[in-house]
């Protein structure tokens, strides 16, 4: 790596504005060319090493296609130039299905995200609610409008491309969504038509179970570590509750949530419960390293600086995104984040997926369940 830095740097090049060191433009160009050749030579030496064949190169489709190991992956790209879905399919290592989405524009995605943010409680970043919370339509009507637009303009074309025309009453399949731009703030998984008269087969969940991935690499890495996780670590569930975080409202439902989980487990799964004062940074991080599953029931906050977004623990301590991504958790399997805004990203870094849920994936968890906005204390235990 030092060789690459040396070859790629221009610190040794002569400053053409330095009159005390005259040098022709031709010699400067020749020197720059020599640096480039040296850098390429170093890269070639690295790429002959096992495991480094694609070092600093875009991953080939044969590698990216591994993300579709257990089901189709739909990458939905949106920009001022248009909207498209690129679908990877299981068993196809050299093919991508292109689905144009001409009826969906960037401005529409931004409008839907704004409409949704105007009605959900505590949607995360304050910047996302520059307008009034008052809406011309009732909240339920706004939800139905947003979900129907996603259904007709994104989901239906994708289902058609997958040749999925019949809803599944059993053995339902899965799809992974990799979203970009303002789409990351929209609940694609809930897309559909909602109402008393809607028939079975009018929403995405009637056809496929949806999951999200911040990148194809994250999905591939999750599969790679799955067998190691299942074979080397005993099954233990770490549960963390903090109903009375400093400066936050009291949420007693967090403790009820874990009690219900313990009743369901019936002693078949070892459970380590860190509650209130026991939920220190040190105890939580130690428990995460010893457990395959973790369940957080506490307050979550989304900060202006995304890496400072955090789960609130004992006293005033916080388990931040920065803390989580530094953990090495090779046996991690599932993280359940029963806290507000854990999958709420930054409006300035829409494509970066810098939030608590994504940080858990980076730390090694194969699957993470998070929240796109705030949740009620009475609702979270029911979902869990």
mmCIF file of C-alpha atoms in Angstrom:
data_model
loop_
_atom_site.group_PDB
_atom_site.id
_atom_site.type_symbol
_atom_site.label_atom_id
_atom_site.label_comp_id
_atom_site.label_asym_id
_atom_site.label_seq_id
_atom_site.Cartn_x
_atom_site.Cartn_y
_atom_site.Cartn_z
ATOM 1 C CA UNK A 1 0.000 0.000 0.000
ATOM 2 C CA UNK A 2 2.823 2.517 0.693
ATOM 3 C CA UNK A 3 4.068 1.816 -2.841
ATOM 4 C CA UNK A 4 0.667 2.705 -4.281
ATOM 5 C CA UNK A 5 0.576 5.922 -2.284
ATOM 6 C CA UNK A 6 4.057 6.835 -3.470
ATOM 7 C CA UNK A 7 3.296 6.013 -7.084
ATOM 8 C CA UNK A 8 -0.040 7.807 -7.002
ATOM 9 C CA UNK A 9 1.145 10.895 -5.161
ATOM 10 C CA UNK A 10 2.479 13.994 -6.836
ATOM 11 C CA UNK A 11 4.376 15.352 -3.875
ATOM 12 C CA UNK A 12 7.650 14.816 -5.708
ATOM 13 C CA UNK A 13 6.503 16.616 -8.813
ATOM 14 C CA UNK A 14 7.922 20.043 -9.432
ATOM 15 C CA UNK A 15 5.525 22.945 -8.935
ATOM 16 C CA UNK A 16 5.298 24.688 -12.299
ATOM 17 C CA UNK A 17 4.694 27.966 -10.482
ATOM 18 C CA UNK A 18 8.047 27.694 -8.683
ATOM 19 C CA UNK A 19 10.370 29.937 -10.683
ATOM 20 C CA UNK A 20 13.433 28.633 -8.821
ATOM 21 C CA UNK A 21 12.904 25.154 -10.289
ATOM 22 C CA UNK A 22 12.245 25.622 -13.980
ATOM 23 C CA UNK A 23 10.976 22.540 -15.786
ATOM 24 C CA UNK A 24 9.342 22.131 -19.158
ATOM 25 C CA UNK A 25 5.740 21.050 -19.473
ATOM 26 C CA UNK A 26 6.965 18.076 -21.465
ATOM 27 C CA UNK A 27 9.177 16.851 -18.619
ATOM 28 C CA UNK A 28 6.321 17.288 -16.141
ATOM 29 C CA UNK A 29 4.046 15.223 -18.382
ATOM 30 C CA UNK A 30 6.716 12.541 -18.741
ATOM 31 C CA UNK A 31 7.181 12.391 -14.978
ATOM 32 C CA UNK A 32 3.428 12.064 -14.402
ATOM 33 C CA UNK A 33 3.292 9.291 -16.984
ATOM 34 C CA UNK A 34 6.122 7.486 -15.208
ATOM 35 C CA UNK A 35 4.221 7.684 -11.908
ATOM 36 C CA UNK A 36 1.131 6.239 -13.582
ATOM 37 C CA UNK A 37 3.131 3.344 -15.042
ATOM 38 C CA UNK A 38 4.708 2.645 -11.662
ATOM 39 C CA UNK A 39 1.297 2.630 -9.985
ATOM 40 C CA UNK A 40 -0.106 0.235 -12.577
ATOM 41 C CA UNK A 41 2.876 -2.053 -12.061
ATOM 42 C CA UNK A 42 2.269 -2.155 -8.302
ATOM 43 C CA UNK A 43 -1.425 -2.884 -8.858
ATOM 44 C CA UNK A 44 -0.533 -5.768 -11.166
ATOM 45 C CA UNK A 45 1.709 -7.243 -8.474
ATOM 46 C CA UNK A 46 -1.151 -7.042 -5.984
ATOM 47 C CA UNK A 47 -3.715 -8.580 -8.347
ATOM 48 C CA UNK A 48 -1.715 -11.783 -8.793
ATOM 49 C CA UNK A 49 -2.161 -12.488 -5.079
ATOM 50 C CA UNK A 50 -4.979 -14.924 -4.195
ATOM 51 C CA UNK A 51 -8.099 -13.032 -3.182
ATOM 52 C CA UNK A 52 -6.909 -9.731 -4.662
ATOM 53 C CA UNK A 53 -7.631 -10.431 -8.333
ATOM 54 C CA UNK A 54 -10.060 -7.486 -8.552
ATOM 55 C CA UNK A 55 -8.210 -5.092 -6.241
ATOM 56 C CA UNK A 56 -9.402 -1.505 -6.955
ATOM 57 C CA UNK A 57 -11.430 -2.774 -9.898
ATOM 58 C CA UNK A 58 -15.219 -2.809 -10.297
ATOM 59 C CA UNK A 59 -16.615 -6.189 -9.307
ATOM 60 C CA UNK A 60 -17.539 -8.285 -12.359
ATOM 61 C CA UNK A 61 -21.150 -9.384 -12.847
ATOM 62 C CA UNK A 62 -20.127 -12.964 -12.028
ATOM 63 C CA UNK A 63 -19.326 -11.776 -8.491
ATOM 64 C CA UNK A 64 -22.249 -9.373 -8.071
ATOM 65 C CA UNK A 65 -24.700 -12.055 -9.195
ATOM 66 C CA UNK A 66 -23.941 -13.967 -5.982
ATOM 67 C CA UNK A 67 -26.204 -11.446 -4.242
ATOM 68 C CA UNK A 68 -29.170 -13.225 -5.853
ATOM 69 C CA UNK A 69 -28.312 -16.544 -4.227
ATOM 70 C CA UNK A 70 -31.653 -16.812 -2.420
ATOM 71 C CA UNK A 71 -33.922 -14.700 -4.577
ATOM 72 C CA UNK A 72 -34.066 -11.810 -7.037
ATOM 73 C CA UNK A 73 -32.385 -8.523 -6.177
ATOM 74 C CA UNK A 74 -33.848 -5.350 -7.677
ATOM 75 C CA UNK A 75 -31.579 -2.304 -7.819
ATOM 76 C CA UNK A 76 -33.772 0.723 -8.466
ATOM 77 C CA UNK A 77 -31.841 3.689 -9.806
ATOM 78 C CA UNK A 78 -33.412 7.132 -10.006
ATOM 79 C CA UNK A 79 -31.989 10.460 -11.150
ATOM 80 C CA UNK A 80 -32.823 13.453 -13.314
ATOM 81 C CA UNK A 81 -32.198 11.209 -16.307
ATOM 82 C CA UNK A 82 -34.934 8.721 -15.438
ATOM 83 C CA UNK A 83 -35.726 5.658 -13.374
ATOM 84 C CA UNK A 84 -34.818 2.022 -14.030
ATOM 85 C CA UNK A 85 -34.686 -1.280 -12.199
ATOM 86 C CA UNK A 86 -31.811 -3.697 -12.704
ATOM 87 C CA UNK A 87 -32.675 -7.197 -11.544
ATOM 88 C CA UNK A 88 -30.243 -9.975 -10.650
ATOM 89 C CA UNK A 89 -31.764 -13.458 -10.773
ATOM 90 C CA UNK A 90 -30.709 -16.676 -9.014
ATOM 91 C CA UNK A 91 -28.644 -18.949 -11.212
ATOM 92 C CA UNK A 92 -27.827 -16.310 -13.822
ATOM 93 C CA UNK A 93 -24.200 -15.306 -13.329
ATOM 94 C CA UNK A 94 -23.801 -13.161 -16.426
ATOM 95 C CA UNK A 95 -27.166 -11.523 -17.024
ATOM 96 C CA UNK A 96 -29.010 -8.482 -15.695
ATOM 97 C CA UNK A 97 -32.679 -7.862 -16.420
ATOM 98 C CA UNK A 98 -33.282 -4.214 -17.287
ATOM 99 C CA UNK A 99 -36.729 -2.821 -16.437
ATOM 100 C CA UNK A 100 -37.399 0.767 -17.590
ATOM 101 C CA UNK A 101 -39.683 2.705 -15.251
ATOM 102 C CA UNK A 102 -40.613 5.662 -17.467
ATOM 103 C CA UNK A 103 -43.684 6.679 -15.450
ATOM 104 C CA UNK A 104 -41.697 7.415 -12.293
ATOM 105 C CA UNK A 105 -39.627 10.598 -12.072
ATOM 106 C CA UNK A 106 -37.175 11.933 -9.521
ATOM 107 C CA UNK A 107 -39.532 14.795 -8.699
ATOM 108 C CA UNK A 108 -42.316 12.285 -7.979
ATOM 109 C CA UNK A 109 -40.098 10.295 -5.632
ATOM 110 C CA UNK A 110 -39.179 13.479 -3.790
ATOM 111 C CA UNK A 111 -42.844 14.452 -3.524
ATOM 112 C CA UNK A 112 -43.860 11.048 -2.161
ATOM 113 C CA UNK A 113 -41.035 11.123 0.388
ATOM 114 C CA UNK A 114 -42.114 14.597 1.495
ATOM 115 C CA UNK A 115 -45.772 13.550 1.745
ATOM 116 C CA UNK A 116 -44.859 10.565 3.866
ATOM 117 C CA UNK A 117 -42.532 12.577 6.094
ATOM 118 C CA UNK A 118 -45.312 15.072 6.751
ATOM 119 C CA UNK A 119 -47.527 12.494 8.454
ATOM 120 C CA UNK A 120 -45.287 9.956 10.188
ATOM 121 C CA UNK A 121 -44.304 10.757 13.741
ATOM 122 C CA UNK A 122 -40.716 11.803 14.330
ATOM 123 C CA UNK A 123 -39.446 11.028 10.827
ATOM 124 C CA UNK A 124 -35.821 11.625 11.765
ATOM 125 C CA UNK A 125 -33.857 14.505 10.347
ATOM 126 C CA UNK A 126 -35.475 17.882 11.064
ATOM 127 C CA UNK A 127 -34.561 19.026 7.570
ATOM 128 C CA UNK A 128 -36.965 16.506 6.163
ATOM 129 C CA UNK A 129 -39.921 18.490 7.478
ATOM 130 C CA UNK A 130 -39.314 21.975 6.211
ATOM 131 C CA UNK A 131 -43.029 22.314 5.511
ATOM 132 C CA UNK A 132 -46.029 22.150 7.786
ATOM 133 C CA UNK A 133 -47.238 18.890 9.257
ATOM 134 C CA UNK A 134 -50.720 19.841 8.192
ATOM 135 C CA UNK A 135 -51.790 18.106 5.014
ATOM 136 C CA UNK A 136 -54.659 18.710 2.670
ATOM 137 C CA UNK A 137 -55.541 15.006 2.712
ATOM 138 C CA UNK A 138 -56.132 12.868 5.822
ATOM 139 C CA UNK A 139 -53.043 10.817 6.785
ATOM 140 C CA UNK A 140 -54.653 7.514 5.776
ATOM 141 C CA UNK A 141 -55.395 8.885 2.319
ATOM 142 C CA UNK A 142 -51.803 10.083 1.957
ATOM 143 C CA UNK A 143 -50.526 6.633 2.906
ATOM 144 C CA UNK A 144 -52.812 4.977 0.379
ATOM 145 C CA UNK A 145 -51.729 7.445 -2.313
ATOM 146 C CA UNK A 146 -48.008 6.878 -1.671
ATOM 147 C CA UNK A 147 -48.347 3.091 -1.587
ATOM 148 C CA UNK A 148 -50.487 2.974 -4.729
ATOM 149 C CA UNK A 149 -47.979 5.092 -6.670
ATOM 150 C CA UNK A 150 -45.161 2.744 -5.651
ATOM 151 C CA UNK A 151 -47.326 -0.226 -6.603
ATOM 152 C CA UNK A 152 -48.266 0.902 -10.100
ATOM 153 C CA UNK A 153 -45.057 2.668 -11.125
ATOM 154 C CA UNK A 154 -42.329 0.483 -9.604
ATOM 155 C CA UNK A 155 -43.548 -2.817 -8.193
ATOM 156 C CA UNK A 156 -45.942 -3.920 -10.958
ATOM 157 C CA UNK A 157 -43.322 -3.509 -13.736
ATOM 158 C CA UNK A 158 -40.794 -5.446 -11.631
ATOM 159 C CA UNK A 159 -43.262 -8.280 -10.963
ATOM 160 C CA UNK A 160 -44.065 -8.403 -14.679
ATOM 161 C CA UNK A 161 -40.362 -8.662 -15.540
ATOM 162 C CA UNK A 162 -40.056 -11.519 -13.043
ATOM 163 C CA UNK A 163 -43.075 -13.222 -14.671
ATOM 164 C CA UNK A 164 -44.839 -13.277 -11.303
ATOM 165 C CA UNK A 165 -48.532 -12.894 -12.015
ATOM 166 C CA UNK A 166 -50.213 -15.056 -9.380
ATOM 167 C CA UNK A 167 -50.195 -14.186 -5.665
ATOM 168 C CA UNK A 168 -48.772 -16.853 -3.385
ATOM 169 C CA UNK A 169 -51.015 -18.374 -0.737
ATOM 170 C CA UNK A 170 -48.130 -20.430 0.651
ATOM 171 C CA UNK A 171 -44.391 -20.901 0.135
ATOM 172 C CA UNK A 172 -44.075 -17.220 -0.679
ATOM 173 C CA UNK A 173 -40.795 -16.172 -2.260
ATOM 174 C CA UNK A 174 -38.482 -13.286 -1.430
ATOM 175 C CA UNK A 175 -37.079 -10.219 -3.118
ATOM 176 C CA UNK A 176 -34.321 -7.864 -2.012
ATOM 177 C CA UNK A 177 -34.524 -4.160 -2.843
ATOM 178 C CA UNK A 178 -31.425 -1.997 -3.258
ATOM 179 C CA UNK A 179 -32.728 1.559 -3.520
ATOM 180 C CA UNK A 180 -31.177 4.906 -4.386
ATOM 181 C CA UNK A 181 -31.959 8.590 -3.927
ATOM 182 C CA UNK A 182 -35.249 9.545 -2.227
ATOM 183 C CA UNK A 183 -36.528 5.990 -2.742
ATOM 184 C CA UNK A 184 -34.635 4.992 0.406
ATOM 185 C CA UNK A 185 -37.250 6.906 2.429
ATOM 186 C CA UNK A 186 -40.216 5.103 0.853
ATOM 187 C CA UNK A 187 -41.751 1.791 2.039
ATOM 188 C CA UNK A 188 -41.526 -0.227 -1.168
ATOM 189 C CA UNK A 189 -42.229 -3.386 0.850
ATOM 190 C CA UNK A 190 -45.749 -2.111 1.628
ATOM 191 C CA UNK A 191 -46.583 -1.010 -1.924
ATOM 192 C CA UNK A 192 -50.097 -1.879 -3.004
ATOM 193 C CA UNK A 193 -53.755 -0.946 -3.017
ATOM 194 C CA UNK A 194 -55.403 -0.767 0.391
ATOM 195 C CA UNK A 195 -59.094 -0.633 1.103
ATOM 196 C CA UNK A 196 -62.077 -2.771 2.051
ATOM 197 C CA UNK A 197 -62.819 -3.824 -1.513
ATOM 198 C CA UNK A 198 -59.268 -4.704 -2.573
ATOM 199 C CA UNK A 199 -58.833 -8.317 -3.619
ATOM 200 C CA UNK A 200 -55.984 -10.644 -2.704
ATOM 201 C CA UNK A 201 -53.133 -9.883 -5.079
ATOM 202 C CA UNK A 202 -53.334 -6.101 -4.909
ATOM 203 C CA UNK A 203 -50.161 -5.539 -2.889
ATOM 204 C CA UNK A 204 -46.551 -6.670 -3.024
ATOM 205 C CA UNK A 205 -46.750 -8.734 0.169
ATOM 206 C CA UNK A 206 -49.285 -11.014 -1.569
ATOM 207 C CA UNK A 207 -46.550 -12.046 -4.008
ATOM 208 C CA UNK A 208 -43.170 -11.728 -2.302
ATOM 209 C CA UNK A 209 -41.582 -11.041 1.076
ATOM 210 C CA UNK A 210 -39.405 -7.935 0.807
ATOM 211 C CA UNK A 211 -36.041 -7.184 2.369
ATOM 212 C CA UNK A 212 -33.620 -4.315 1.789
ATOM 213 C CA UNK A 213 -29.885 -4.221 1.308
ATOM 214 C CA UNK A 214 -27.718 -1.064 1.239
ATOM 215 C CA UNK A 215 -25.457 -2.690 -1.353
ATOM 216 C CA UNK A 216 -24.909 -5.929 -3.224
ATOM 217 C CA UNK A 217 -21.656 -6.449 -1.352
ATOM 218 C CA UNK A 218 -23.460 -6.369 2.002
ATOM 219 C CA UNK A 219 -25.779 -9.141 0.831
ATOM 220 C CA UNK A 220 -22.927 -11.241 -0.551
ATOM 221 C CA UNK A 221 -20.913 -10.900 2.650
ATOM 222 C CA UNK A 222 -23.955 -11.932 4.685
ATOM 223 C CA UNK A 223 -24.230 -15.186 2.747
ATOM 224 C CA UNK A 224 -20.502 -15.798 3.011
ATOM 225 C CA UNK A 225 -20.525 -15.665 6.806
ATOM 226 C CA UNK A 226 -23.805 -17.524 7.289
ATOM 227 C CA UNK A 227 -22.386 -21.051 7.467
ATOM 228 C CA UNK A 228 -19.561 -19.933 9.761
ATOM 229 C CA UNK A 229 -22.033 -18.228 12.077
ATOM 230 C CA UNK A 230 -24.307 -21.261 12.326
ATOM 231 C CA UNK A 231 -21.511 -23.725 12.951
ATOM 232 C CA UNK A 232 -19.216 -21.874 15.339
ATOM 233 C CA UNK A 233 -21.407 -19.892 17.725
ATOM 234 C CA UNK A 234 -23.984 -21.129 20.171
ATOM 235 C CA UNK A 235 -27.412 -19.645 19.856
ATOM 236 C CA UNK A 236 -27.866 -16.908 22.449
ATOM 237 C CA UNK A 237 -30.167 -13.902 22.398
ATOM 238 C CA UNK A 238 -28.969 -10.622 23.862
ATOM 239 C CA UNK A 239 -31.836 -8.336 24.839
ATOM 240 C CA UNK A 240 -31.197 -4.702 25.753
ATOM 241 C CA UNK A 241 -33.862 -2.445 27.255
ATOM 242 C CA UNK A 242 -33.663 1.159 28.387
ATOM 243 C CA UNK A 243 -37.112 2.567 29.221
ATOM 244 C CA UNK A 244 -35.809 5.692 30.950
ATOM 245 C CA UNK A 245 -33.003 7.158 28.864
ATOM 246 C CA UNK A 246 -31.790 10.551 30.014
ATOM 247 C CA UNK A 247 -33.783 13.389 28.472
ATOM 248 C CA UNK A 248 -36.285 11.053 26.794
ATOM 249 C CA UNK A 249 -39.861 10.027 27.536
ATOM 250 C CA UNK A 250 -40.456 6.932 29.651
ATOM 251 C CA UNK A 251 -41.253 3.841 27.534
ATOM 252 C CA UNK A 252 -42.270 0.959 29.844
ATOM 253 C CA UNK A 253 -43.350 -1.122 26.859
ATOM 254 C CA UNK A 254 -39.700 -2.007 26.249
ATOM 255 C CA UNK A 255 -39.623 -4.245 29.323
ATOM 256 C CA UNK A 256 -42.989 -5.821 28.492
ATOM 257 C CA UNK A 257 -41.571 -6.556 25.055
ATOM 258 C CA UNK A 258 -38.732 -8.665 26.448
ATOM 259 C CA UNK A 259 -41.026 -10.426 28.912
ATOM 260 C CA UNK A 260 -43.189 -11.555 26.000
ATOM 261 C CA UNK A 261 -40.109 -12.782 24.125
ATOM 262 C CA UNK A 262 -38.941 -14.769 27.154
ATOM 263 C CA UNK A 263 -42.368 -16.378 27.425
ATOM 264 C CA UNK A 264 -42.252 -17.398 23.776
ATOM 265 C CA UNK A 265 -38.719 -18.780 24.122
ATOM 266 C CA UNK A 266 -39.854 -20.986 27.046
ATOM 267 C CA UNK A 267 -36.289 -21.608 28.101
ATOM 268 C CA UNK A 268 -35.304 -23.149 24.753
ATOM 269 C CA UNK A 269 -32.984 -20.247 23.901
ATOM 270 C CA UNK A 270 -30.456 -18.767 26.361
ATOM 271 C CA UNK A 271 -31.343 -15.105 26.894
ATOM 272 C CA UNK A 272 -29.057 -12.440 28.348
ATOM 273 C CA UNK A 273 -31.158 -9.449 29.430
ATOM 274 C CA UNK A 274 -29.422 -6.131 30.066
ATOM 275 C CA UNK A 275 -31.984 -3.746 31.541
ATOM 276 C CA UNK A 276 -31.670 -0.065 32.534
ATOM 277 C CA UNK A 277 -28.438 0.457 34.538
ATOM 278 C CA UNK A 278 -27.043 -2.868 33.306
ATOM 279 C CA UNK A 279 -27.250 -1.646 29.709
ATOM 280 C CA UNK A 280 -23.860 0.055 29.701
ATOM 281 C CA UNK A 281 -21.731 0.407 26.591
ATOM 282 C CA UNK A 282 -19.252 -2.145 27.939
ATOM 283 C CA UNK A 283 -21.889 -4.740 28.852
ATOM 284 C CA UNK A 284 -23.754 -4.324 25.588
ATOM 285 C CA UNK A 285 -20.663 -4.643 23.401
ATOM 286 C CA UNK A 286 -19.508 -7.704 25.356
ATOM 287 C CA UNK A 287 -22.956 -9.263 24.994
ATOM 288 C CA UNK A 288 -23.011 -8.571 21.258
ATOM 289 C CA UNK A 289 -19.730 -10.424 20.826
ATOM 290 C CA UNK A 290 -21.092 -13.445 22.713
ATOM 291 C CA UNK A 291 -24.541 -13.648 21.084
ATOM 292 C CA UNK A 292 -25.771 -14.528 17.611
ATOM 293 C CA UNK A 293 -29.032 -12.619 18.013
ATOM 294 C CA UNK A 294 -29.579 -9.191 19.578
ATOM 295 C CA UNK A 295 -32.797 -7.352 20.370
ATOM 296 C CA UNK A 296 -32.716 -3.660 21.306
ATOM 297 C CA UNK A 297 -35.840 -2.096 22.836
ATOM 298 C CA UNK A 298 -34.965 1.504 23.607
ATOM 299 C CA UNK A 299 -34.911 5.022 22.225
ATOM 300 C CA UNK A 300 -33.079 5.623 18.962
ATOM 301 C CA UNK A 301 -32.011 9.008 17.626
ATOM 302 C CA UNK A 302 -30.988 10.203 14.181
ATOM 303 C CA UNK A 303 -28.355 12.962 14.300
ATOM 304 C CA UNK A 304 -27.268 15.572 11.786
ATOM 305 C CA UNK A 305 -23.924 13.792 11.615
ATOM 306 C CA UNK A 306 -25.053 10.264 10.610
ATOM 307 C CA UNK A 307 -22.235 8.443 12.410
ATOM 308 C CA UNK A 308 -23.462 9.982 15.686
ATOM 309 C CA UNK A 309 -26.936 8.443 15.327
ATOM 310 C CA UNK A 310 -27.361 6.117 18.265
ATOM 311 C CA UNK A 311 -29.275 3.726 20.484
ATOM 312 C CA UNK A 312 -29.697 5.272 23.940
ATOM 313 C CA UNK A 313 -28.418 3.080 26.770
ATOM 314 C CA UNK A 314 -27.793 3.434 30.516
ATOM 315 C CA UNK A 315 -27.581 6.977 31.853
ATOM 316 C CA UNK A 316 -26.463 9.282 29.071
ATOM 317 C CA UNK A 317 -24.404 6.676 27.205
ATOM 318 C CA UNK A 318 -25.041 5.995 23.532
ATOM 319 C CA UNK A 319 -24.182 3.163 21.191
ATOM 320 C CA UNK A 320 -23.445 5.148 18.042
ATOM 321 C CA UNK A 321 -23.164 4.136 14.411
ATOM 322 C CA UNK A 322 -19.443 4.821 14.726
ATOM 323 C CA UNK A 323 -19.198 2.428 17.703
ATOM 324 C CA UNK A 324 -21.122 -0.320 15.934
ATOM 325 C CA UNK A 325 -19.162 -0.355 12.677
ATOM 326 C CA UNK A 326 -15.916 -0.761 14.632
ATOM 327 C CA UNK A 327 -17.134 -4.000 16.225
ATOM 328 C CA UNK A 328 -15.895 -7.309 14.841
ATOM 329 C CA UNK A 329 -18.784 -9.755 15.175
ATOM 330 C CA UNK A 330 -18.021 -12.833 13.050
ATOM 331 C CA UNK A 331 -20.797 -14.891 14.694
ATOM 332 C CA UNK A 332 -23.532 -12.260 14.410
ATOM 333 C CA UNK A 333 -26.753 -13.403 12.781
ATOM 334 C CA UNK A 334 -29.882 -11.317 13.497
ATOM 335 C CA UNK A 335 -30.392 -7.856 15.012
ATOM 336 C CA UNK A 336 -33.897 -6.620 15.898
ATOM 337 C CA UNK A 337 -33.950 -2.865 16.492
ATOM 338 C CA UNK A 338 -37.179 -1.975 18.268
ATOM 339 C CA UNK A 339 -36.338 1.712 18.423
ATOM 340 C CA UNK A 340 -37.245 4.852 16.523
ATOM 341 C CA UNK A 341 -35.569 5.862 13.263
ATOM 342 C CA UNK A 342 -33.031 3.025 13.108
ATOM 343 C CA UNK A 343 -33.294 2.791 9.304
ATOM 344 C CA UNK A 344 -33.724 6.521 8.734
ATOM 345 C CA UNK A 345 -30.883 7.893 6.665
ATOM 346 C CA UNK A 346 -29.550 11.321 5.868
ATOM 347 C CA UNK A 347 -31.196 13.456 3.201
ATOM 348 C CA UNK A 348 -27.735 14.717 2.179
ATOM 349 C CA UNK A 349 -26.306 11.178 1.969
ATOM 350 C CA UNK A 350 -29.253 9.313 0.498
ATOM 351 C CA UNK A 351 -27.135 6.792 -1.385
ATOM 352 C CA UNK A 352 -24.718 6.133 1.476
ATOM 353 C CA UNK A 353 -27.075 4.221 3.842
ATOM 354 C CA UNK A 354 -25.483 5.733 6.934
ATOM 355 C CA UNK A 355 -27.871 4.718 9.709
ATOM 356 C CA UNK A 356 -28.062 2.290 12.633
ATOM 357 C CA UNK A 357 -29.548 -0.584 10.638
ATOM 358 C CA UNK A 358 -26.829 -0.388 7.979
ATOM 359 C CA UNK A 359 -24.125 -0.186 10.650
ATOM 360 C CA UNK A 360 -25.359 -3.493 12.083
ATOM 361 C CA UNK A 361 -24.914 -5.076 8.662
ATOM 362 C CA UNK A 362 -21.394 -3.659 8.466
ATOM 363 C CA UNK A 363 -20.633 -5.104 11.901
ATOM 364 C CA UNK A 364 -21.493 -8.566 10.614
ATOM 365 C CA UNK A 365 -25.199 -9.193 11.199
ATOM 366 C CA UNK A 366 -26.679 -11.212 8.352
ATOM 367 C CA UNK A 367 -30.137 -9.746 8.854
ATOM 368 C CA UNK A 368 -31.392 -6.599 10.578
ATOM 369 C CA UNK A 369 -34.953 -5.484 11.312
ATOM 370 C CA UNK A 370 -35.220 -1.706 11.688
ATOM 371 C CA UNK A 371 -37.703 1.161 11.592
ATOM 372 C CA UNK A 372 -38.149 3.806 8.902
ATOM 373 C CA UNK A 373 -39.700 6.320 11.322
ATOM 374 C CA UNK A 374 -40.847 6.660 14.931
ATOM 375 C CA UNK A 375 -42.927 3.922 16.548
ATOM 376 C CA UNK A 376 -45.320 3.985 19.488
ATOM 377 C CA UNK A 377 -44.425 2.314 22.774
ATOM 378 C CA UNK A 378 -47.616 0.261 22.591
ATOM 379 C CA UNK A 379 -47.012 -0.872 19.012
ATOM 380 C CA UNK A 380 -43.399 -2.059 19.271
ATOM 381 C CA UNK A 381 -44.130 -5.035 21.595
ATOM 382 C CA UNK A 382 -46.883 -6.224 19.252
ATOM 383 C CA UNK A 383 -44.538 -6.213 16.269
ATOM 384 C CA UNK A 384 -41.757 -7.938 18.207
#
